C-alpha atoms as one frame of an Amber mdcrd trajectory, in Angstrom:
protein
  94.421  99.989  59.150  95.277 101.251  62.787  96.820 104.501  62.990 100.832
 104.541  62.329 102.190 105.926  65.768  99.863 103.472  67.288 101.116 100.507
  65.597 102.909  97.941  67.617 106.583  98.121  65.607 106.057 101.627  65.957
 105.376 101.775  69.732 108.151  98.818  70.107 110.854 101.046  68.287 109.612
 104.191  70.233 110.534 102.444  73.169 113.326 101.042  72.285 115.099 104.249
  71.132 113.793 105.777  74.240 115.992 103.072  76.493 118.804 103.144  74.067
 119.162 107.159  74.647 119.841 106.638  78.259 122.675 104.313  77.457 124.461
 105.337  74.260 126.653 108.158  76.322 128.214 105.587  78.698 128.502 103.475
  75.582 130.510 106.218  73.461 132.618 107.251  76.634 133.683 103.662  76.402
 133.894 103.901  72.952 131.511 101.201  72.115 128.733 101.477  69.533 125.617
  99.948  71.097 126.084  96.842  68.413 129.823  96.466  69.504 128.156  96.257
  73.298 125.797  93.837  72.296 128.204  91.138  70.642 130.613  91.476  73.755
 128.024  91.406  75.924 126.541  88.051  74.329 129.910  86.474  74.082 130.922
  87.337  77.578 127.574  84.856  78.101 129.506  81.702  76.210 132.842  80.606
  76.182 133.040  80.322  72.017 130.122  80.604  69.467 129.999  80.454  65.809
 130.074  83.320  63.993 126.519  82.450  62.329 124.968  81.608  65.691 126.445
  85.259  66.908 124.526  86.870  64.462 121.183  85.026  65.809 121.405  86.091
  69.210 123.003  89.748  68.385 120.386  90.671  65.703 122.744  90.928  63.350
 123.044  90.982  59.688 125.658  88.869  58.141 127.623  92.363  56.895 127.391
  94.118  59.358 128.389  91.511  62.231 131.806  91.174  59.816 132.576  94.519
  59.841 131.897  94.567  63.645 134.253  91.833  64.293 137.040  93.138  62.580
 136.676  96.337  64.375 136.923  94.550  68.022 139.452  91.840  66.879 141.481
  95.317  65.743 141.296  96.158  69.439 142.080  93.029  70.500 138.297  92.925
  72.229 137.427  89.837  70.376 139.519  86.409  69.412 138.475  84.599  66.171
 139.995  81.126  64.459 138.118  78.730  62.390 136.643  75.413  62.823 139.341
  72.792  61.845 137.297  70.311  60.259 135.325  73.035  58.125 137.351  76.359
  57.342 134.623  77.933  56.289 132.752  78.409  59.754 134.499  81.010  62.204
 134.371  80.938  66.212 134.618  83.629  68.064 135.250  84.763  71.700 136.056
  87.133  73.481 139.345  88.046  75.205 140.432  88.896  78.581 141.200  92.899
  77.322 137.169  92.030  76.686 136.412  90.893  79.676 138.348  93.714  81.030
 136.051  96.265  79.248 132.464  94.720  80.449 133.914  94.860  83.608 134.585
  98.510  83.233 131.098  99.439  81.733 129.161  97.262  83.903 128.734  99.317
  87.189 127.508 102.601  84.559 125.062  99.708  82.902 123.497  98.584  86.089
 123.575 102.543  87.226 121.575 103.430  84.340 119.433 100.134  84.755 119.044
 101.681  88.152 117.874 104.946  87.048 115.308 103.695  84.625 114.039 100.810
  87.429 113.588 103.789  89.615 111.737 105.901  87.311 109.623 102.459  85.652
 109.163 101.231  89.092 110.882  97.608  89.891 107.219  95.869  89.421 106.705
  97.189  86.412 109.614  96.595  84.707 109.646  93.250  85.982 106.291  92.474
  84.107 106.842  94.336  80.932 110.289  91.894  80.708 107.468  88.765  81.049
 105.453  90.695  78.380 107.687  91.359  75.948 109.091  87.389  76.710 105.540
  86.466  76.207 104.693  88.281  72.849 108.462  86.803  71.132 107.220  83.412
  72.160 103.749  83.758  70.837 104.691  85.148  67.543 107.525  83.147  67.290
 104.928  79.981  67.427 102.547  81.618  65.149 105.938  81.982  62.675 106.245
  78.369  63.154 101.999  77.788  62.055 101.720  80.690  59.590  98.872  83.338
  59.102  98.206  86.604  60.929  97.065  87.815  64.098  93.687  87.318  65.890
  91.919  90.477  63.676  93.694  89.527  60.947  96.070  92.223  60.284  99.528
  92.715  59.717 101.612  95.191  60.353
């Protein structure tokens, strides 16, 4: 078994927490949590979405994208109503005082996307995006086909 620090979840949540850090201030001078961010910033993308189909694209839990919700529809961030033929499915959106805050945020975002392009280099960035793109589609096919990597291992 490869060694722990080098393994790829590892290295991918290494990473991860190592972009995050640069953004969470802006984030929490907003008051945004960077999960909050991440469903306004994928509804601002759509005009309404189910709540199920949300919690695909946000990488959210069930739970947890609930609890969210309620917190932004408290703010009047979010707008929610129900499917009329089937009350059991919710749609969400998000609202103009939503809009209102992306627009806000954004020009710190793309400051600090700046920053990190600048340090990365533009190139670089560029192809570790097509990477990254590369690996979710490839594992996301072998998902689809079962079985393990090329040596075999899992991690």
């Amino acid at each position: 078994m490869r060694e722990f620090s080098r393994s790829l979840p590892m290295s991918l949540l290494r990473a991860r927490e190592a972009v995050m850090r640069q953004f969470r201030p802006s984030l929490r001078d907003h008051g945004l949590t960077e999960q909050q961010w991440r469903i306004l910033r994928a509804l601002a993308a759509v005009d309404t979405i189910e709540v199920t189909e949300l919690a695909r694209v946000a990488f959210l839990l069930g739970p947890s994208l609930s609890r969210i919700l309620r917190d932004l529809e408290a703010r009047h961030l979010i707008e929610r109503r129900v499917v009329k033929a089937d009350q059991r499915r919710g749609l969400v959106s998000i609202s103009a005082k939503g809009v209102r805050l992306i627009e806000t945020v954004a020009p710190s975002s793309e400051a600090i996307y700046a920053a990190i392009t600048r340090r990365y280099g533009a190139r670089r960035l560029r192809e570790l995006q097509d990477m990254l793109h590369e690996l979710e589609g490839t594992l996301s096919a072998l998902n689809k086909g079962g079985g393990t990597g090329e040596d075999g291992e899992f991690e």
